[in-house]
Coordinates of C-alpha atoms in Angstrom, one line a residue:
Chain A
M1 CA 226.1 118.0 27.8
S2 CA 228.4 121.0 27.1
L3 CA 229.5 121.4 23.5
D4 CA 233.1 121.7 24.6
N5 CA 233.0 118.4 26.3
I6 CA 230.8 116.0 24.4
D7 CA 230.8 112.3 25.5
F8 CA 230.6 110.8 22.0
F9 CA 230.6 107.2 23.2
E10 CA 227.4 107.9 25.1
L11 CA 225.8 109.0 21.9
V12 CA 225.9 105.6 20.2
K13 CA 223.1 103.1 20.7
R14 CA 223.7 99.4 20.3
V15 CA 221.9 96.1 20.7
D16 CA 223.2 92.5 21.3
T17 CA 226.8 93.4 21.0
D18 CA 227.6 89.8 22.3
K19 CA 226.0 88.4 19.2
M20 CA 227.8 90.5 16.6
G21 CA 230.5 87.9 15.7
D22 CA 234.1 88.4 14.8
F23 CA 233.6 90.9 12.0
I24 CA 237.0 92.5 12.0
K25 CA 239.8 90.1 11.1
Y26 CA 243.4 91.1 11.5
D27 CA 246.4 89.5 10.0
R28 CA 249.4 90.4 12.1
E29 CA 251.8 89.1 9.5
K30 CA 250.7 91.6 6.8
C31 CA 250.7 94.6 9.2
N32 CA 253.4 97.1 8.5
G33 CA 252.8 99.1 11.7
C34 CA 251.9 102.4 9.9
G35 CA 249.3 103.3 12.5
L36 CA 246.7 104.7 10.0
C37 CA 244.0 102.4 11.5
A38 CA 244.6 104.0 14.9
L39 CA 244.3 107.4 13.3
V40 CA 241.0 107.0 11.5
C41 CA 239.2 105.2 14.3
S42 CA 236.8 107.5 16.1
F43 CA 237.0 105.5 19.4
G44 CA 240.7 104.5 19.4
L45 CA 240.1 100.7 19.0
W46 CA 243.5 100.3 17.4
A47 CA 246.9 100.8 19.1
V48 CA 250.4 100.3 17.6
K49 CA 252.8 98.5 19.9
Q50 CA 256.3 97.3 18.8
N51 CA 255.5 98.2 15.2
K52 CA 252.3 96.1 15.0
A53 CA 248.7 97.2 15.3
K54 CA 246.5 95.7 18.0
L55 CA 242.7 95.7 18.1
A56 CA 240.9 96.2 21.3
V57 CA 239.8 92.8 22.7
R58 CA 236.1 93.7 23.1
Y59 CA 236.0 95.9 20.1
Q60 CA 232.3 94.9 19.4
E61 CA 231.2 97.1 22.3
L62 CA 232.9 100.2 20.9
C63 CA 233.1 99.9 17.1
L64 CA 231.0 102.2 14.9
E65 CA 231.1 99.6 12.1
C66 CA 232.3 102.2 9.6
G67 CA 235.1 100.1 8.1
A68 CA 237.6 102.9 7.8
C69 CA 240.4 100.9 9.4
A70 CA 240.1 98.2 6.7
E71 CA 239.7 100.7 3.9
I72 CA 242.9 102.7 4.8
C73 CA 245.1 99.6 5.5
E74 CA 247.5 99.6 2.6
P75 CA 249.0 96.1 3.1
G76 CA 245.4 94.7 3.5
A77 CA 246.0 93.3 7.0
I78 CA 242.5 94.3 8.2
D79 CA 239.4 92.6 6.8
F80 CA 236.0 94.2 7.7
S81 CA 232.7 92.6 7.1
Y82 CA 229.3 93.6 8.4
P83 CA 228.4 92.2 11.9
A84 CA 225.5 89.7 12.3
G85 CA 222.1 90.8 11.2
G86 CA 220.0 92.7 13.8
T87 CA 223.0 93.3 16.1
G88 CA 225.3 96.2 16.9
V89 CA 224.9 99.9 16.3
I90 CA 221.4 101.2 15.8
I91 CA 221.1 104.5 14.0
E92 CA 217.9 106.4 15.0
Y93 CA 218.8 109.8 13.5
G94 CA 220.8 109.0 10.4
Chain B
M1 CA 217.3 75.1 -2.7
E2 CA 215.4 78.4 -2.9
K3 CA 215.4 80.0 -6.3
W4 CA 214.4 83.6 -7.2
D5 CA 214.5 85.7 -10.4
V6 CA 216.2 88.5 -8.5
V7 CA 217.9 88.6 -5.2
V8 CA 218.7 92.1 -3.9
V9 CA 221.2 92.5 -1.2
G10 CA 220.5 95.6 1.0
G11 CA 217.3 97.3 2.0
G12 CA 218.6 100.9 1.7
P13 CA 217.2 103.3 -1.0
G14 CA 219.0 101.6 -3.9
G15 CA 218.1 98.1 -2.9
S16 CA 214.4 98.9 -2.1
Y17 CA 214.0 100.8 -5.4
A18 CA 215.6 97.9 -7.3
A19 CA 213.3 95.4 -5.6
K20 CA 210.2 97.6 -6.3
T21 CA 211.2 97.9 -10.0
A22 CA 211.9 94.2 -10.4
A23 CA 208.7 93.2 -8.6
E24 CA 206.7 95.6 -10.8
A25 CA 208.2 94.0 -13.9
G26 CA 206.7 90.7 -12.7
L27 CA 210.0 89.2 -11.4
K28 CA 210.0 87.0 -8.3
T29 CA 212.1 89.2 -6.0
V30 CA 213.5 89.0 -2.5
F31 CA 215.5 91.6 -0.7
F32 CA 217.7 91.3 2.4
E33 CA 218.3 93.9 5.1
R34 CA 220.8 93.3 7.9
G35 CA 219.2 95.8 10.2
R36 CA 216.1 94.9 12.3
K37 CA 214.3 97.3 9.9
P38 CA 215.4 99.3 6.9
G39 CA 217.3 102.4 8.0
D40 CA 218.5 100.9 11.2
K41 CA 222.1 100.8 10.0
N42 CA 222.2 103.9 7.8
S43 CA 223.4 107.4 8.2
S44 CA 223.9 110.0 5.5
G45 CA 223.4 113.7 4.8
C46 CA 220.1 112.8 3.3
G47 CA 219.0 115.9 1.5
L48 CA 216.8 115.1 -1.5
G49 CA 217.3 117.8 -4.1
Q50 CA 215.1 119.4 -6.7
R51 CA 215.8 116.7 -9.3
W52 CA 213.6 114.4 -7.1
W53 CA 210.6 116.4 -8.1
K54 CA 211.6 116.0 -11.8
D55 CA 212.3 112.2 -11.7
Y56 CA 210.3 110.9 -8.8
P57 CA 207.4 113.3 -8.2
E58 CA 205.1 110.6 -6.9
L59 CA 207.6 109.7 -4.2
M60 CA 208.1 113.3 -3.2
E61 CA 204.4 113.9 -2.8
E62 CA 204.4 111.2 -0.2
L63 CA 207.8 111.7 1.4
Q64 CA 207.2 115.4 2.2
K65 CA 204.4 114.3 4.6
L66 CA 206.7 112.2 6.8
P67 CA 207.5 113.4 10.3
S68 CA 211.2 114.3 10.1
V69 CA 210.9 116.3 6.9
R70 CA 212.1 119.9 6.6
K71 CA 211.9 121.7 3.3
V72 CA 215.0 123.1 1.7
E73 CA 214.5 126.3 -0.1
M74 CA 218.0 127.7 0.4
V75 CA 221.5 126.7 1.2
V76 CA 223.2 129.0 3.8
I77 CA 227.0 129.1 3.7
N78 CA 228.9 130.2 6.8
L79 CA 232.5 131.0 6.1
I80 CA 234.8 130.7 9.1
D81 CA 238.4 132.0 9.2
E82 CA 241.4 130.3 10.8
H83 CA 240.7 132.1 14.0
D84 CA 237.2 130.5 14.2
R85 CA 235.5 133.8 13.5
L86 CA 232.4 133.8 11.4
R87 CA 233.3 136.1 8.6
Y88 CA 230.7 135.7 5.9
R89 CA 227.2 134.3 5.6
C90 CA 225.5 134.0 2.3
G91 CA 222.8 131.9 0.7
T92 CA 222.0 130.3 -2.6
T93 CA 218.6 129.9 -4.0
G94 CA 217.0 130.0 -7.5
S95 CA 215.5 133.1 -9.1
D96 CA 212.1 133.1 -10.8
L97 CA 213.9 132.4 -14.1
C98 CA 214.4 128.8 -12.8
A99 CA 210.7 128.3 -12.5
N100 CA 210.4 126.3 -15.7
R101 CA 213.1 123.9 -14.6
W102 CA 211.9 123.7 -11.0
P103 CA 208.1 123.6 -10.9
H104 CA 208.5 123.3 -7.1
G105 CA 210.9 126.2 -6.8
M106 CA 214.3 125.5 -5.2
D107 CA 212.6 123.0 -2.9
G108 CA 214.2 119.8 -1.9
I109 CA 213.6 118.1 1.4
S110 CA 215.8 116.7 4.3
I111 CA 214.5 113.6 5.8
Y112 CA 215.9 111.1 8.4
R113 CA 216.7 107.6 7.1
K114 CA 214.4 106.1 9.7
D115 CA 211.6 107.7 7.6
L116 CA 213.0 107.4 4.1
D117 CA 214.3 103.8 4.1
P118 CA 211.2 102.0 5.6
F119 CA 209.0 104.1 3.2
L120 CA 210.9 102.9 0.1
A121 CA 211.1 99.3 1.4
D122 CA 207.3 99.3 1.9
L123 CA 206.8 100.3 -1.7
A124 CA 208.8 97.3 -2.8
V125 CA 206.8 95.0 -0.5
K126 CA 203.6 96.4 -1.8
A127 CA 204.8 95.8 -5.4
G128 CA 205.2 92.1 -4.4
A129 CA 208.9 91.8 -3.3
E130 CA 209.6 89.8 -0.2
L131 CA 211.7 91.6 2.5
R132 CA 213.8 89.6 5.0
T133 CA 215.2 91.7 7.8
S134 CA 217.9 91.0 10.5
T135 CA 219.6 88.9 7.9
L136 CA 223.1 89.4 6.8
V137 CA 224.1 88.1 3.3
N138 CA 227.7 87.3 3.7
D139 CA 228.8 85.4 0.6
V140 CA 228.1 84.8 -3.1
I141 CA 227.6 81.5 -4.8
M142 CA 229.9 81.4 -7.9
E143 CA 229.8 79.0 -10.8
N144 CA 232.2 79.2 -13.7
G145 CA 233.1 82.8 -12.7
Q146 CA 229.5 83.9 -12.7
V147 CA 227.4 84.8 -9.6
R148 CA 224.5 82.4 -9.3
G149 CA 223.2 83.4 -5.9
V150 CA 224.0 84.3 -2.3
K151 CA 224.6 82.8 1.1
T152 CA 223.2 84.2 4.3
E153 CA 224.9 84.0 7.7
K154 CA 222.3 81.5 8.7
G155 CA 223.8 79.1 6.2
E156 CA 221.0 79.3 3.6
S157 CA 222.0 79.2 -0.1
I158 CA 219.7 81.2 -2.3
L159 CA 219.9 81.0 -6.1
A160 CA 219.0 83.8 -8.4
E161 CA 219.0 84.6 -12.1
V162 CA 220.4 88.0 -11.2
V163 CA 221.8 89.4 -8.0
I164 CA 221.6 93.1 -7.4
A165 CA 224.2 94.2 -4.8
A166 CA 223.0 97.3 -2.9
D167 CA 225.1 96.6 0.2
G168 CA 226.7 99.9 0.6
A169 CA 230.2 101.4 0.5
M170 CA 231.8 98.4 2.2
S171 CA 230.0 95.9 -0.2
T172 CA 230.6 92.3 0.8
M173 CA 229.1 91.2 -2.6
A174 CA 231.7 93.2 -4.5
K175 CA 234.5 91.8 -2.4
K176 CA 233.4 88.2 -2.4
S177 CA 232.8 88.1 -6.2
G178 CA 236.3 89.4 -6.7
M179 CA 235.2 92.7 -8.3
R180 CA 237.2 94.8 -5.8
D181 CA 239.0 94.7 -2.6
R182 CA 239.3 98.3 -1.4
W183 CA 238.4 101.6 -3.0
G184 CA 242.1 102.6 -3.1
G185 CA 241.9 106.2 -1.9
G186 CA 238.6 107.1 -3.5
C187 CA 236.5 106.7 -0.4
T188 CA 235.8 109.3 2.3
L189 CA 235.0 108.7 6.0
V190 CA 232.1 110.8 7.2
P191 CA 231.7 111.3 11.0
Q192 CA 228.2 112.7 11.8
L193 CA 226.9 114.3 14.9
D194 CA 223.2 114.6 15.3
F195 CA 221.5 117.2 17.6
G196 CA 217.9 117.2 18.9
C197 CA 216.4 120.8 18.8
N198 CA 213.3 122.8 19.5
A199 CA 211.4 122.5 16.2
D200 CA 209.7 125.9 16.5
K201 CA 212.9 127.7 17.1
M202 CA 214.5 125.9 14.1
D203 CA 211.6 127.3 12.0
D204 CA 212.3 130.8 13.3
I205 CA 216.1 130.8 13.2
I206 CA 217.2 128.2 10.6
G207 CA 214.2 128.2 8.4
N208 CA 213.8 125.9 5.4
A209 CA 217.5 125.7 4.6
E210 CA 220.6 123.5 4.7
W211 CA 223.6 125.1 6.2
C212 CA 227.3 124.6 5.7
W213 CA 230.3 125.6 7.8
F214 CA 233.4 126.1 5.7
G215 CA 236.8 127.0 7.1
P216 CA 240.5 126.2 6.6
L217 CA 240.2 123.3 9.0
Y218 CA 236.8 121.9 8.2
G219 CA 234.2 121.6 5.5
T220 CA 231.0 120.7 7.2
Y221 CA 227.5 120.3 6.1
Q222 CA 224.6 120.9 8.4
V223 CA 221.4 119.1 7.3
N224 CA 218.3 120.4 9.1
F225 CA 215.4 118.2 9.9
R226 CA 212.1 119.1 11.5
D227 CA 213.3 118.8 15.1
G228 CA 217.0 118.3 14.8
F229 CA 220.0 118.6 12.5
H230 CA 223.2 116.8 11.9
I231 CA 226.6 118.0 11.0
G232 CA 229.0 115.9 8.9
A233 CA 232.6 116.3 8.0
G234 CA 233.9 114.0 5.3
Q235 CA 237.6 113.4 4.6
W236 CA 239.2 111.3 1.9
L237 CA 240.9 108.3 3.5
R238 CA 244.5 109.0 2.5
S239 CA 247.8 108.3 4.0
D240 CA 248.2 112.1 4.7
W241 CA 245.5 112.0 7.4
D242 CA 246.8 113.8 10.4
E243 CA 243.9 113.8 12.8
K244 CA 241.1 111.6 14.3
P245 CA 237.6 112.2 12.9
L246 CA 236.4 113.1 16.4
E247 CA 239.0 115.9 16.7
M248 CA 237.6 117.5 13.5
M249 CA 234.0 117.2 15.0
K250 CA 235.2 118.9 18.2
K251 CA 236.8 121.7 16.2
V252 CA 233.4 122.4 14.4
V253 CA 231.4 122.4 17.6
K254 CA 233.8 124.9 19.2
I255 CA 233.1 127.6 16.5
P256 CA 231.5 130.4 18.6
G257 CA 229.1 131.1 15.7
F258 CA 228.0 127.5 15.7
Q259 CA 227.5 127.4 19.4
A260 CA 225.4 130.6 19.2
M261 CA 223.1 128.9 16.7
C262 CA 223.0 125.8 18.9
R263 CA 221.9 127.9 21.9
A264 CA 219.2 129.7 19.8
V265 CA 217.6 126.4 18.7
E266 CA 218.2 124.6 22.0
A267 CA 220.4 122.0 20.2
K268 CA 221.5 119.0 22.3
P269 CA 223.9 116.4 21.0
R270 CA 221.8 113.3 20.4
E271 CA 223.7 110.7 18.3
Y272 CA 227.1 110.1 16.9
Q273 CA 227.6 108.1 13.7
A274 CA 230.3 107.3 11.1
H275 CA 230.0 106.0 7.6
M276 CA 232.1 105.4 4.5
L277 CA 231.2 107.4 1.4
P278 CA 232.8 106.7 -2.0
W279 CA 233.6 110.0 -3.7
L280 CA 235.1 108.9 -6.9
K281 CA 236.3 110.4 -10.1
K282 CA 234.7 107.5 -11.9
P283 CA 232.8 104.4 -10.7
P284 CA 234.8 101.3 -11.3
K285 CA 233.2 98.4 -13.2
T286 CA 229.6 98.1 -12.0
Y287 CA 228.7 94.6 -13.2
T288 CA 230.0 91.1 -13.5
G289 CA 228.4 87.8 -14.7
G290 CA 225.1 87.4 -12.8
M291 CA 225.4 90.5 -10.7
M292 CA 225.1 94.3 -10.8
L293 CA 226.2 96.9 -8.2
V294 CA 224.0 99.9 -7.4
G295 CA 224.2 103.0 -5.2
D296 CA 227.2 103.4 -2.9
A297 CA 228.3 99.8 -3.5
A298 CA 228.9 100.8 -7.1
G299 CA 230.6 104.1 -6.2
F300 CA 227.8 106.2 -7.8
P301 CA 227.6 109.2 -5.3
C302 CA 227.9 112.5 -7.1
P303 CA 231.5 113.5 -7.9
L304 CA 230.9 117.1 -7.1
E305 CA 229.2 117.0 -3.7
A306 CA 228.9 113.3 -3.0
E307 CA 225.1 113.2 -2.6
G308 CA 224.2 109.6 -3.3
I309 CA 220.5 108.8 -2.6
W310 CA 219.1 109.9 -6.0
H311 CA 222.0 108.1 -7.5
A312 CA 221.2 104.9 -5.5
I313 CA 217.5 104.7 -6.5
T314 CA 218.2 105.7 -10.1
S315 CA 220.9 103.0 -10.5
G316 CA 218.6 100.6 -8.6
K317 CA 215.9 101.2 -11.1
I318 CA 218.2 100.9 -14.1
A319 CA 219.7 97.7 -12.7
A320 CA 216.3 96.1 -12.1
E321 CA 215.1 97.0 -15.6
T322 CA 218.3 95.5 -17.0
A323 CA 217.7 92.4 -15.0
A324 CA 214.2 92.1 -16.4
W325 CA 215.6 92.5 -19.9
A326 CA 218.4 89.9 -19.3
I327 CA 216.1 87.4 -17.8
S328 CA 213.6 87.7 -20.7
R329 CA 216.5 86.8 -23.0
G330 CA 217.7 84.0 -20.7
D331 CA 221.2 85.5 -20.6
A332 CA 222.7 87.2 -17.5
S333 CA 226.3 86.6 -18.4
E334 CA 228.9 89.3 -18.0
K335 CA 228.6 90.2 -21.6
A336 CA 224.8 90.6 -21.4
L337 CA 225.0 92.7 -18.2
A338 CA 227.3 95.1 -19.9
E339 CA 224.0 96.5 -21.0
Y340 CA 223.6 97.9 -17.4
E341 CA 226.7 100.1 -17.9
R342 CA 225.5 101.3 -21.3
R343 CA 222.1 102.2 -19.8
W344 CA 223.4 104.2 -16.8
K345 CA 226.0 105.9 -18.9
A346 CA 223.3 107.1 -21.2
S347 CA 221.1 108.4 -18.3
D348 CA 221.4 111.5 -16.1
L349 CA 223.6 109.3 -13.9
G350 CA 226.2 109.1 -16.6
K351 CA 226.0 112.8 -17.3
E352 CA 226.7 113.5 -13.7
H353 CA 229.9 111.4 -13.9
E354 CA 231.2 112.9 -17.2
F355 CA 233.1 115.6 -15.2
G356 CA 234.0 113.3 -12.4
P357 CA 237.8 113.8 -12.5
E358 CA 237.5 117.6 -12.7
F359 CA 234.9 117.8 -9.9
V360 CA 236.8 115.6 -7.5
D361 CA 240.1 117.4 -8.2
L362 CA 238.5 120.7 -7.6
W363 CA 237.2 119.8 -4.1
N364 CA 240.2 117.7 -3.2
S365 CA 242.6 120.5 -3.8
S366 CA 240.7 123.5 -2.5
I367 CA 238.4 122.8 0.5
F368 CA 240.8 120.0 1.7
D369 CA 243.9 122.2 1.5
P370 CA 244.0 124.2 4.7
K371 CA 246.7 126.7 3.5
L372 CA 245.0 127.4 0.2
M373 CA 241.6 127.5 1.9
A374 CA 242.8 130.2 4.4
R375 CA 243.9 132.4 1.5
Q376 CA 240.8 131.6 -0.5
I377 CA 238.6 132.8 2.3
Q378 CA 240.6 136.1 2.3
L379 CA 240.0 136.4 -1.4
L380 CA 236.3 135.6 -1.1
L381 CA 235.9 138.2 1.6
E382 CA 237.6 140.8 -0.6
F383 CA 235.3 139.9 -3.5
S384 CA 232.4 140.2 -1.1
M385 CA 233.5 143.7 -0.3
L386 CA 233.1 144.7 -3.9
H387 CA 229.6 143.5 -3.9
P388 CA 227.2 146.4 -4.5
F389 CA 225.5 145.8 -1.1
S390 CA 228.8 145.7 0.7
I391 CA 230.7 148.6 -0.7
V392 CA 227.9 150.9 0.6
F393 CA 228.7 149.8 4.1
D394 CA 232.5 150.2 4.0
W395 CA 232.9 153.5 5.8
G396 CA 236.6 153.3 6.5
D397 CA 237.5 155.9 3.9
A398 CA 235.9 157.8 1.0
H399 CA 233.9 155.1 -0.8
M400 CA 236.0 155.2 -4.0
D401 CA 239.2 154.8 -1.9
C402 CA 237.6 151.8 -0.2
F403 CA 236.7 150.3 -3.5
N404 CA 240.3 150.7 -4.8
Q405 CA 241.8 149.3 -1.7
H406 CA 239.7 146.1 -2.0
L407 CA 240.6 145.9 -5.7
E408 CA 244.3 146.1 -4.8
H409 CA 243.9 143.3 -2.3
I410 CA 242.4 141.1 -4.9
L411 CA 245.1 141.9 -7.4
D412 CA 247.7 141.1 -4.7
L413 CA 246.1 137.8 -3.9
A414 CA 245.3 136.7 -7.5
P415 CA 248.7 135.4 -8.4
E416 CA 248.5 132.8 -5.7
F417 CA 245.5 131.3 -7.4
S418 CA 246.6 131.4 -11.0
E419 CA 248.1 127.9 -10.8
F420 CA 245.0 126.6 -9.0
G421 CA 242.8 128.3 -11.6
K422 CA 244.7 126.9 -14.5
T423 CA 244.9 123.4 -13.2
Y424 CA 241.5 122.9 -11.5
V425 CA 239.0 125.5 -12.7
A426 CA 239.9 126.0 -16.4
P427 CA 239.3 122.3 -17.3
L428 CA 235.7 122.8 -16.3
A429 CA 235.2 125.2 -19.2
R430 CA 234.9 122.2 -21.4
G431 CA 231.4 121.8 -19.9
I432 CA 230.2 125.2 -21.2
W433 CA 227.6 124.5 -23.9
P434 CA 228.6 125.5 -27.4
K435 CA 225.6 127.8 -27.8
N436 CA 226.7 129.7 -24.7
V437 CA 230.3 130.0 -25.9
K438 CA 228.8 131.4 -29.2
R439 CA 226.7 134.0 -27.3
I440 CA 229.8 135.2 -25.4
L441 CA 231.8 135.4 -28.7
L442 CA 229.0 137.4 -30.3
K443 CA 229.3 140.0 -27.5
V444 CA 232.9 140.4 -28.4
K445 CA 232.5 140.5 -32.1
P446 CA 231.4 144.2 -32.5
K447 CA 234.5 145.2 -30.6
I448 CA 236.9 143.7 -33.2
P449 CA 236.8 146.1 -36.2
A450 CA 238.4 143.6 -38.6
L451 CA 235.8 141.0 -37.9
R452 CA 232.6 142.8 -37.1
R453 CA 231.4 142.9 -40.8
L454 CA 231.5 139.1 -41.1
S455 CA 228.4 137.1 -40.9
D456 CA 228.1 135.2 -37.6
E457 CA 228.8 131.9 -39.3
N458 CA 232.0 133.2 -41.0
F459 CA 233.0 134.9 -37.8
F460 CA 232.9 131.6 -36.0
K461 CA 234.9 130.0 -38.8
V462 CA 237.6 132.6 -38.4
V463 CA 237.7 132.2 -34.6
A464 CA 237.9 128.5 -34.9
R465 CA 240.9 128.8 -37.2
L466 CA 242.6 131.3 -34.9
S467 CA 242.0 129.5 -31.7
K468 CA 242.6 125.8 -31.2
G469 CA 241.0 126.0 -27.7
L470 CA 237.8 127.5 -29.1
A471 CA 237.6 125.4 -32.3
P472 CA 235.8 122.4 -30.7
Y473 CA 232.9 124.5 -29.5
L474 CA 232.4 126.0 -32.9
D475 CA 232.3 122.8 -34.9
P476 CA 228.8 123.2 -36.6
S477 CA 228.1 119.5 -36.3
I478 CA 228.3 119.5 -32.5
R479 CA 225.3 119.4 -30.2
Q480 CA 224.6 123.0 -28.9
D481 CA 223.1 122.3 -25.5
A482 CA 225.5 119.7 -24.1
P483 CA 229.2 119.7 -23.2
V484 CA 231.6 119.1 -26.0
P485 CA 232.4 115.3 -25.8
R486 CA 235.8 114.6 -24.2
D487 CA 237.2 112.9 -27.3
V488 CA 236.2 115.7 -29.7
F489 CA 237.8 118.2 -27.4
E490 CA 241.0 116.2 -27.1
R491 CA 241.2 115.7 -30.8
G492 CA 240.6 119.4 -31.4
V493 CA 243.4 120.4 -29.0
R494 CA 245.9 118.0 -30.6
K495 CA 245.2 119.4 -34.1

């Protein structure tokens, strides 16, 4: 893998992404369309369309579980909780 | 319904050390880890500094034997300019004068969490605590405004005399108990990229050192393990973010000097991670009725450089000791658990946070300001040229001319930093110990003809009367080897 062209997605290990549950909850009413969630997400799971944020449908397969989207959301439209025990990202070299 | 003396949420360093301490105190203790094993869900810089030898020598004796460990005897700083050129490399390490304070030299260790976390959890289990893995605790049980226990995702309700929440930066326990919603700007996001390397080549080229890459567009740590390293680049989560975390990572890996190092140690990208790291001026409230927060969940990471593992286990220990004390008195109310805050504030943990606002402001407004950072690098390079070793090698002109040209550059650049110095550096002077201020003043005393005949004691009295700024340091009743307390200083300034 060349350092100028790293495939970051390939560098994340995961287990049982189908059992993670719905750990990011989004309240469209509260969203002000600022787009900060899209900016802080490593893997581009948020997009802003018509002044409202939209979360990727199968976000469990891509999410790094950092919680930055919820932390930076000023109006509190995003709620992050940890995914189900024993599922999701596995960190081997943390 | 299950009932325990202490329920600890989280099997990271803070949780495991709290569980160990509680079990050793004879309390019936259970701790929960959402990963399949401790360490499964954790990434961090994970350098354990010299103070570990002072506070936890028995742990360090064992930890240093684990497979991923690399010793840290030096920190190497690589300064990169805005054109990605490596301009300056220097290292920090202790001199022999530090030997009393550091019986093990400057040595710390770097260790992967897959080694550290299971080791600490094991200690807790050996002490008698029960560990439940692959179990997410996702709610608290509240009664009359006090935490009485927790609920797991499997629908179990578990009661406890005291809950210790060690569930990380995005603490569910803090949120569900109503202690906090978000950090409100005080949290950083840290993307980390791990590389696998040739361990022998790392020994030869990197040695026993941590590295940093500082430039106007990135402030990046490089933590070196036995056969790999990771780089991390934290940023405060603020509304003025202008770039994705991955873009910053890509900028760092493009530095030619970084790539050269990667080639030399045969570094291959191995894992990408991202985690939240509270980097606060002051931890918010760390307890409520029936529950205490420890480690990242409490916002304890160091306000100067955001290391948080020593802070996690130290707060875990204090929380568990407080739990034992509260349970023995039969009172774990909010009022009783205020004892936790009193105890950590009186410990080294509290000392670390005494200069929290000054430390955070200093970083936030220097390393994280690209324009200032670019100029700062120029200034540092000019200073470095006045270093006795450097001036010898400036052959551009006659040596004294070279010296004067560098001096002129510094004088030209200095005004740009006067505001910065006044606002962010000068307030740190409050931390200088009174006895050191006195030693400096005594150096000046012989140069002031009108005062040099006075006794030292009377000389200090005169200086205190002449200078409102110096008066607080010279108050004879003040402790000599500790910073002047904030309130004394403010009172002195007002006077």
